GROMACS .gro file of C-alpha atoms in nm:
model
  368
    1VAL     CA    1   7.451 -15.601 -10.952
    2GLN     CA    2   7.427 -15.838 -11.228
    3ILE     CA    3   7.490 -16.234 -11.165
    4TYR     CA    4   7.702 -16.453 -11.417
    5PRO     CA    5   7.829 -16.798 -11.322
    6ILE     CA    6   8.240 -16.889 -11.272
    7LYS     CA    7   8.364 -17.250 -11.341
    8LYS     CA    8   8.569 -17.214 -11.051
    9ASN     CA    9   8.644 -17.149 -10.704
   10SER     CA   10   8.683 -17.250 -10.401
   11LYS     CA   11   8.469 -17.571 -10.367
   12GLY     CA   12   8.687 -17.770 -10.652
   13PRO     CA   13   8.661 -17.693 -11.038
   14ASN     CA   14   8.409 -17.683 -11.260
   15LYS     CA   15   8.135 -17.571 -11.111
   16LYS     CA   16   7.880 -17.322 -11.184
   17ARG     CA   17   7.768 -17.080 -10.934
   18PHE     CA   18   7.599 -16.759 -10.844
   19ALA     CA   19   7.807 -16.433 -10.797
   20PHE     CA   20   7.765 -16.116 -10.847
   21LYS     CA   21   7.926 -15.847 -11.017
   22GLY     CA   22   8.068 -15.509 -10.891
   23GLU     CA   23   7.989 -15.366 -10.570
   24ASN     CA   24   7.890 -15.665 -10.345
   25PRO     CA   25   7.519 -15.646 -10.252
   26VAL     CA   26   7.590 -15.830  -9.915
   27THR     CA   27   7.884 -15.642  -9.780
   28LYS     CA   28   7.644 -15.267  -9.883
   29ALA     CA   29   7.390 -15.436  -9.718
   30LYS     CA   30   7.573 -15.467  -9.397
   31LEU     CA   31   7.688 -15.095  -9.436
   32ASN     CA   32   7.390 -15.003  -9.488
   33SER     CA   33   7.032 -15.229  -9.396
   34SER     CA   34   6.847 -14.943  -9.557
   35THR     CA   35   7.046 -14.958  -9.876
   36LYS     CA   36   6.838 -15.084 -10.187
   37SER     CA   37   7.003 -15.167 -10.502
   38SER     CA   38   6.666 -15.050 -10.670
   39LYS     CA   39   6.852 -14.692 -10.611
   40ARG     CA   40   7.126 -14.754 -10.812
   41GLU     CA   41   7.174 -14.541 -11.118
   42GLY     CA   42   7.025 -14.682 -11.422
   43ASN     CA   43   6.853 -14.925 -11.314
   44LEU     CA   44   6.448 -14.976 -11.484
   45LYS     CA   45   6.104 -15.038 -11.315
   46MET     CA   46   5.951 -15.326 -11.246
   47GLY     CA   47   5.672 -15.237 -11.262
   48PRO     CA   48   5.361 -15.477 -11.264
   49ALA     CA   49   5.414 -15.830 -11.389
   50GLN     CA   50   5.267 -15.777 -11.715
   51GLY     CA   51   5.538 -15.413 -11.740
   52LEU     CA   52   5.811 -15.706 -11.628
   53THR     CA   53   5.746 -15.995 -11.838
   54GLU     CA   54   5.667 -15.766 -12.179
   55LYS     CA   55   6.040 -15.622 -12.088
   56ILE     CA   56   6.192 -16.003 -12.042
   57ARG     CA   57   6.063 -16.072 -12.383
   58ASN     CA   58   6.180 -15.758 -12.529
   59GLU     CA   59   6.596 -15.741 -12.369
   60PHE     CA   60   6.598 -16.115 -12.521
   61ASN     CA   61   6.424 -16.127 -12.856
   62ASP     CA   62   6.702 -15.926 -12.990
   63GLY     CA   63   6.899 -16.205 -13.170
   64TYR     CA   64   7.119 -16.312 -12.897
   65VAL     CA   65   6.884 -16.586 -12.781
   66SER     CA   66   7.187 -16.855 -12.842
   67GLU     CA   67   7.373 -16.687 -12.589
   68TRP     CA   68   7.345 -16.936 -12.205
   69TYR     CA   69   7.366 -16.674 -12.026
   70ARG     CA   70   7.221 -16.285 -11.985
   71LYS     CA   71   7.140 -16.038 -11.784
   72VAL     CA   72   6.916 -15.744 -11.719
   73VAL     CA   73   6.847 -15.507 -11.375
   74LEU     CA   74   6.525 -15.430 -11.344
   75ASN     CA   75   6.411 -15.222 -11.051
   76GLY     CA   76   6.674 -15.424 -10.853
   77ALA     CA   77   6.566 -15.763 -10.984
   78ILE     CA   78   6.800 -15.951 -11.121
   79VAL     CA   79   6.664 -16.143 -11.471
   80GLN     CA   80   6.905 -16.442 -11.576
   81ARG     CA   81   6.851 -16.629 -11.937
   82ARG     CA   82   6.916 -17.000 -11.892
   83SER     CA   83   6.932 -17.304 -12.031
   84CYS     CA   84   6.612 -17.448 -12.288
   85GLY     CA   85   6.468 -17.104 -12.313
   86SER     CA   86   6.378 -16.999 -11.931
   87PHE     CA   87   6.470 -16.733 -11.744
   88LEU     CA   88   6.585 -16.697 -11.349
   89VAL     CA   89   6.423 -16.409 -11.146
   90ILE     CA   90   6.534 -16.315 -10.859
   91PRO     CA   91   6.359 -16.011 -10.697
   92ASP     CA   92   6.613 -15.933 -10.376
   93PRO     CA   93   6.923 -16.000 -10.529
   94ILE     CA   94   7.021 -15.908 -10.144
   95LYS     CA   95   6.816 -16.154  -9.940
   96PHE     CA   96   6.926 -16.443 -10.173
   97GLU     CA   97   7.309 -16.367 -10.097
   98LEU     CA   98   7.261 -16.354  -9.759
   99LYS     CA   99   7.064 -16.697  -9.794
  100ARG     CA  100   7.333 -16.848 -10.044
  101GLU     CA  101   7.601 -16.749  -9.822
  102LYS     CA  102   7.461 -16.924  -9.527
  103LEU     CA  103   7.423 -17.236  -9.655
  104ILE     CA  104   7.730 -17.240  -9.826
  105GLU     CA  105   7.885 -17.142  -9.406
  106ASP     CA  106   7.653 -17.464  -9.223
  107GLY     CA  107   7.689 -17.718  -9.492
  108PRO     CA  108   7.612 -18.041  -9.586
  109GLU     CA  109   7.523 -18.122  -9.293
  110SER     CA  110   7.236 -17.867  -9.211
  111LEU     CA  111   7.056 -17.937  -9.543
  112GLN     CA  112   6.758 -18.130  -9.642
  113VAL     CA  113   6.541 -18.023  -9.990
  114ILE     CA  114   6.187 -18.011  -9.936
  115THR     CA  115   6.048 -18.010 -10.297
  116ASP     CA  116   5.601 -18.075 -10.467
  117PHE     CA  117   5.656 -18.323 -10.726
  118ASP     CA  118   5.351 -18.223 -10.973
  119HIS     CA  119   5.468 -17.983 -11.238
  120THR     CA  120   5.741 -17.918 -10.963
  121LEU     CA  121   6.007 -18.276 -11.037
  122THR     CA  122   5.815 -18.297 -11.304
  123SER     CA  123   5.766 -18.090 -11.681
  124TYR     CA  124   5.480 -17.907 -11.712
  125VAL     CA  125   5.555 -17.930 -12.115
  126VAL     CA  126   5.605 -18.300 -12.230
  127ASN     CA  127   5.530 -18.405 -12.589
  128GLY     CA  128   5.510 -18.084 -12.678
  129GLN     CA  129   5.182 -18.057 -12.418
  130LYS     CA  130   5.096 -18.058 -12.087
  131GLY     CA  131   5.237 -18.262 -11.876
  132LEU     CA  132   5.003 -18.439 -11.657
  133SER     CA  133   4.975 -18.506 -11.308
  134CYS     CA  134   4.932 -18.809 -11.085
  135HIS     CA  135   4.566 -18.748 -11.070
  136GLU     CA  136   4.599 -18.701 -11.462
  137CYS     CA  137   4.773 -19.013 -11.574
  138LEU     CA  138   4.424 -19.239 -11.383
  139ALA     CA  139   4.208 -18.997 -11.526
  140GLN     CA  140   4.297 -18.997 -11.837
  141CYS     CA  141   4.434 -19.314 -11.902
  142GLY     CA  142   4.054 -19.460 -12.069
  143LEU     CA  143   4.150 -19.815 -11.855
  144LEU     CA  144   3.881 -19.750 -11.564
  145THR     CA  145   3.514 -19.684 -11.556
  146LYS     CA  146   3.346 -19.449 -11.792
  147GLU     CA  147   3.171 -19.287 -11.527
  148TYR     CA  148   3.513 -19.180 -11.368
  149HIS     CA  149   3.648 -19.120 -11.665
  150SER     CA  150   3.338 -18.891 -11.695
  151LYS     CA  151   3.301 -18.723 -11.360
  152VAL     CA  152   3.732 -18.632 -11.302
  153GLN     CA  153   3.696 -18.466 -11.665
  154GLN     CA  154   3.420 -18.278 -11.515
  155LEU     CA  155   3.604 -18.140 -11.173
  156GLN     CA  156   3.936 -18.067 -11.344
  157LYS     CA  157   3.776 -17.826 -11.601
  158LYS     CA  158   3.597 -17.626 -11.339
  159TYR     CA  159   3.876 -17.654 -11.005
  160TYR     CA  160   4.169 -17.644 -11.178
  161PRO     CA  161   4.139 -17.305 -11.380
  162LEU     CA  162   4.022 -17.195 -10.959
  163GLU     CA  163   4.350 -17.314 -10.810
  164LEU     CA  164   4.539 -17.092 -11.058
  165ASP     CA  165   4.338 -16.764 -11.009
  166SER     CA  166   4.533 -16.526 -10.833
  167SER     CA  167   4.172 -16.309 -10.743
  168LEU     CA  168   4.051 -16.555 -10.491
  169SER     CA  169   4.116 -16.550 -10.100
  170TYR     CA  170   4.308 -16.821  -9.937
  171LYS     CA  171   3.951 -16.890  -9.814
  172GLU     CA  172   3.744 -16.913 -10.070
  173LYS     CA  173   4.071 -17.123 -10.278
  174LEU     CA  174   4.078 -17.386  -9.934
  175ALA     CA  175   3.683 -17.481  -9.993
  176PHE     CA  176   3.724 -17.535 -10.327
  177MET     CA  177   4.037 -17.721 -10.356
  178GLU     CA  178   3.819 -18.013 -10.091
  179GLU     CA  179   3.568 -17.973 -10.271
  180TRP     CA  180   3.783 -18.100 -10.561
  181TYR     CA  181   3.969 -18.344 -10.360
  182ALA     CA  182   3.676 -18.508 -10.235
  183GLN     CA  183   3.474 -18.556 -10.510
  184GLY     CA  184   3.739 -18.671 -10.712
  185ASN     CA  185   3.874 -18.933 -10.450
  186GLU     CA  186   3.524 -19.113 -10.400
  187ALA     CA  187   3.480 -19.151 -10.795
  188LEU     CA  188   3.853 -19.306 -10.802
  189VAL     CA  189   3.714 -19.603 -10.502
  190HIS     CA  190   3.461 -19.679 -10.752
  191SER     CA  191   3.688 -19.716 -11.056
  192GLY     CA  192   3.787 -20.063 -11.067
  193LEU     CA  193   4.169 -19.896 -11.024
  194THR     CA  194   4.397 -20.254 -10.949
  195LYS     CA  195   4.805 -20.185 -10.924
  196GLU     CA  196   4.869 -20.279 -11.277
  197ILE     CA  197   4.604 -20.011 -11.393
  198VAL     CA  198   4.861 -19.797 -11.173
  199PHE     CA  199   5.090 -19.953 -11.361
  200LEU     CA  200   4.972 -19.952 -11.723
  201ALA     CA  201   4.859 -19.626 -11.655
  202VAL     CA  202   5.210 -19.415 -11.608
  203GLN     CA  203   5.322 -19.607 -11.850
  204SER     CA  204   5.132 -19.437 -12.172
  205ALA     CA  205   5.095 -19.144 -11.971
  206ASP     CA  206   5.328 -18.798 -12.132
  207ILE     CA  207   5.414 -18.760 -11.744
  208ASP     CA  208   5.838 -18.660 -11.772
  209LEU     CA  209   6.072 -18.575 -11.430
  210ARG     CA  210   6.216 -18.217 -11.508
  211LYS     CA  211   6.546 -18.240 -11.726
  212GLY     CA  212   6.859 -18.194 -11.432
  213HIS     CA  213   6.650 -18.447 -11.231
  214LYS     CA  214   6.981 -18.693 -11.290
  215ASN     CA  215   7.210 -18.438 -11.166
  216LEU     CA  216   7.005 -18.321 -10.879
  217PHE     CA  217   6.952 -18.664 -10.775
  218ASN     CA  218   7.331 -18.719 -10.795
  219CYS     CA  219   7.462 -18.456 -10.592
  220LEU     CA  220   7.164 -18.497 -10.307
  221SER     CA  221   7.352 -18.879 -10.301
  222GLU     CA  222   7.688 -18.803 -10.335
  223LYS     CA  223   7.652 -18.519 -10.027
  224SER     CA  224   7.399 -18.738  -9.847
  225VAL     CA  225   7.163 -18.446  -9.827
  226PRO     CA  226   6.790 -18.539  -9.758
  227LEU     CA  227   6.544 -18.499 -10.011
  228LEU     CA  228   6.155 -18.485  -9.859
  229ILE     CA  229   5.924 -18.504 -10.184
  230PHE     CA  230   5.555 -18.339 -10.044
  231SER     CA  231   5.260 -18.394 -10.277
  232ALA     CA  232   4.903 -18.377 -10.239
  233GLY     CA  233   4.929 -18.621 -10.582
  234LEU     CA  234   4.891 -19.035 -10.481
  235LYS     CA  235   5.174 -19.186 -10.365
  236GLU     CA  236   5.113 -19.468 -10.493
  237VAL     CA  237   5.164 -19.347 -10.896
  238LEU     CA  238   5.455 -19.076 -10.782
  239GLU     CA  239   5.683 -19.402 -10.677
  240GLU     CA  240   5.599 -19.556 -11.004
  241VAL     CA  241   5.622 -19.289 -11.202
  242LEU     CA  242   5.942 -19.228 -11.051
  243GLN     CA  243   6.073 -19.573 -11.113
  244GLN     CA  244   5.981 -19.591 -11.514
  245ARG     CA  245   6.119 -19.234 -11.578
  246SER     CA  246   6.423 -19.146 -11.375
  247HIS     CA  247   6.778 -19.170 -11.549
  248ALA     CA  248   6.933 -19.169 -11.184
  249SER     CA  249   6.869 -19.386 -10.888
  250LEU     CA  250   6.680 -19.225 -10.584
  251PRO     CA  251   6.913 -19.074 -10.330
  252PRO     CA  252   6.900 -19.314 -10.086
  253THR     CA  253   6.765 -19.065  -9.803
  254THR     CA  254   6.446 -18.984 -10.001
  255HIS     CA  255   6.102 -18.961  -9.807
  256VAL     CA  256   5.755 -18.879 -10.015
  257ILE     CA  257   5.501 -18.777  -9.822
  258SER     CA  258   5.139 -18.785 -10.016
  259ASN     CA  259   4.786 -18.914 -10.070
  260LYS     CA  260   4.857 -19.283  -9.951
  261MET     CA  261   4.667 -19.541 -10.196
  262VAL     CA  262   4.510 -19.890 -10.007
  263PHE     CA  263   4.506 -20.153 -10.240
  264LYS     CA  264   4.296 -20.513 -10.103
  265ASP     CA  265   4.372 -20.807 -10.344
  266GLU     CA  266   4.514 -20.566 -10.592
  267LYS     CA  267   4.230 -20.339 -10.591
  268PHE     CA  268   4.249 -20.014 -10.434
  269VAL     CA  269   4.009 -19.956 -10.202
  270GLY     CA  270   4.049 -19.579 -10.034
  271PHE     CA  271   4.337 -19.388  -9.847
  272SER     CA  272   4.513 -19.380  -9.549
  273GLY     CA  273   4.646 -19.125  -9.320
  274LYS     CA  274   4.610 -18.758  -9.372
  275LEU     CA  275   4.470 -18.642  -9.727
  276PHE     CA  276   4.661 -18.317  -9.874
  277HIS     CA  277   4.553 -18.108 -10.176
  278ALA     CA  278   4.729 -17.806 -10.291
  279LEU     CA  279   4.663 -17.538 -10.042
  280ASN     CA  280   4.731 -17.768  -9.698
  281LYS     CA  281   5.067 -18.000  -9.726
  282ASN     CA  282   5.304 -17.818  -9.476
  283ALA     CA  283   5.502 -18.080  -9.252
  284GLY     CA  284   5.324 -17.963  -8.885
  285SER     CA  285   5.080 -18.153  -8.958
  286VAL     CA  286   5.260 -18.511  -9.015
  287ALA     CA  287   5.524 -18.381  -8.790
  288ASP     CA  288   5.446 -18.613  -8.529
  289ASP     CA  289   5.350 -18.938  -8.671
  290ASP     CA  290   5.604 -18.947  -8.969
  291PRO     CA  291   5.904 -19.087  -8.911
  292TYR     CA  292   6.171 -18.836  -9.155
  293PHE     CA  293   6.081 -18.571  -8.867
  294ALA     CA  294   6.141 -18.802  -8.595
  295GLU     CA  295   6.520 -18.904  -8.671
  296GLU     CA  296   6.737 -18.607  -8.460
  297ALA     CA  297   6.973 -18.602  -8.800
  298MET     CA  298   6.637 -18.444  -8.977
  299ARG     CA  299   6.566 -18.165  -8.689
  300ASN     CA  300   6.966 -18.101  -8.676
  301ARG     CA  301   6.901 -17.985  -9.052
  302ARG     CA  302   6.738 -17.594  -9.040
  303ASN     CA  303   6.823 -17.502  -9.334
  304VAL     CA  304   6.618 -17.568  -9.687
  305ILE     CA  305   6.646 -17.570 -10.023
  306LEU     CA  306   6.233 -17.543 -10.114
  307VAL     CA  307   6.115 -17.614 -10.465
  308GLY     CA  308   5.799 -17.572 -10.571
  309ASP     CA  309   5.487 -17.411 -10.819
  310SER     CA  310   5.212 -17.261 -10.632
  311LEU     CA  311   5.216 -17.022 -10.363
  312GLY     CA  312   5.051 -17.295 -10.157
  313ASP     CA  313   5.444 -17.460 -10.164
  314LEU     CA  314   5.599 -17.217  -9.957
  315ASN     CA  315   5.383 -17.356  -9.678
  316MET     CA  316   5.507 -17.716  -9.677
  317VAL     CA  317   5.800 -17.598  -9.435
  318ARG     CA  318   5.553 -17.460  -9.214
  319GLY     CA  319   5.609 -17.668  -8.811
  320LEU     CA  320   5.943 -17.694  -8.911
  321ASP     CA  321   6.186 -17.613  -8.743
  322THR     CA  322   6.411 -17.375  -8.971
  323GLU     CA  323   6.676 -17.102  -8.980
  324THR     CA  324   6.745 -17.042  -9.359
  325ILE     CA  325   6.460 -17.132  -9.659
  326LEU     CA  326   6.584 -17.028  -9.949
  327SER     CA  327   6.274 -17.131 -10.205
  328PHE     CA  328   6.235 -17.164 -10.602
  329GLY     CA  329   5.912 -17.143 -10.790
  330PHE     CA  330   5.860 -17.275 -11.103
  331LEU     CA  331   5.560 -17.025 -11.305
  332ASN     CA  332   5.489 -17.305 -11.545
  333VAL     CA  333   5.175 -17.090 -11.650
  334ASN     CA  334   5.003 -16.758 -11.663
  335ALA     CA  335   5.300 -16.603 -11.586
  336GLU     CA  336   5.147 -16.218 -11.652
  337GLU     CA  337   4.851 -16.239 -11.417
  338ARG     CA  338   5.081 -16.467 -11.105
  339LEU     CA  339   5.424 -16.342 -11.160
  340GLU     CA  340   5.416 -16.081 -10.876
  341SER     CA  341   5.295 -16.314 -10.619
  342PHE     CA  342   5.539 -16.555 -10.709
  343LEU     CA  343   5.770 -16.249 -10.660
  344GLU     CA  344   5.654 -16.153 -10.346
  345GLY     CA  345   5.678 -16.586 -10.219
  346PHE     CA  346   5.991 -16.750 -10.334
  347ASP     CA  347   6.349 -16.626 -10.334
  348ALA     CA  348   6.398 -16.718 -10.678
  349VAL     CA  349   6.110 -16.764 -10.961
  350ILE     CA  350   6.182 -16.967 -11.236
  351LEU     CA  351   5.998 -16.812 -11.579
  352SER     CA  352   5.941 -17.119 -11.816
  353SER     CA  353   5.671 -17.413 -11.857
  354ASP     CA  354   5.982 -17.644 -11.998
  355ALA     CA  355   6.242 -17.486 -11.806
  356GLY     CA  356   6.487 -17.758 -11.605
  357LEU     CA  357   6.579 -17.856 -11.246
  358ASP     CA  358   6.999 -17.657 -11.290
  359CYS     CA  359   6.916 -17.364 -11.083
  360ILE     CA  360   6.880 -17.576 -10.795
  361VAL     CA  361   7.193 -17.794 -10.865
  362ASP     CA  362   7.444 -17.495 -10.948
  363ILE     CA  363   7.328 -17.379 -10.570
  364LEU     CA  364   7.373 -17.790 -10.445
  365ASN     CA  365   7.701 -17.762 -10.607
  366GLU     CA  366   7.813 -17.483 -10.378
  367VAL     CA  367   7.682 -17.579 -10.063
  368VAL     CA  368   7.835 -17.913 -10.112
   0.00000   0.00000   0.00000
């Protein structure tokens, strides 16, 4: 089974789409649910994550890297060579195709897009170095008190590796995240932050939206598909990034759920509402209070395209009445250590620190 782009389909001209070449895995799955694509002759064993990433490097370091699409089958998984040197890995092509067909069948009226922000809508690499998160825009701006900058740098050095550590249990990691955010938020209250500093910090920060965000926003706007940005960052910083960095108007149906900052006389004094970190973002925790979930039209949109860059982002839909969830995970860093868990969690994994949003746009172009 291979996957490849088609320039034209029944939805109209010049729309890339995901399609399967050769034996249709969906048809075969319906005839025999026990059939596994890994049994097909000629497929390669996937093995541990390190073996997979080595195989990908070997396959695509053969002098043909300029070709936009390259394919290889790894024990039933599909790997696509995408733009910007990235790879799309679909661990279960049959499940992916079934979900994709359901989204297309139900149409845009049943769909919403729920996405993380930091290093999901924003780039992981900016100007040749790690792009900043919302919190880091303030932590590294140099415009706040020396005590604040020193404190948050210490916290980042201690807790960020723990957030990525796949050997920690959920309970262990949750405790660390709660410590990190509590201490960081307390330091921010005494930092001297103002609305003007938020503007200036974003203006000078190495933070940018991913390539393809303009096409994504335009596509969602044209078909009135809601975009929910669910972030453990800082709401006012996030909105300033969108204001300063976006090359397209936000879809009118965009809604942001994040840590809401409170300003009094232009000075930051604390937070209001529920505080989110990387592991406690889920719709169920705010569904009763947030107007986004109260609308009847939202409750009828039971199909979701979910996009994130951590396993915790898979919980963003928890508590919603959903039917079909097609999930994409950006694996920005520590790929060899984290790939197996990403392949178990997401329907498609995007391997690259500098990948664009074209995979999600391709799917949306089919659905809408």
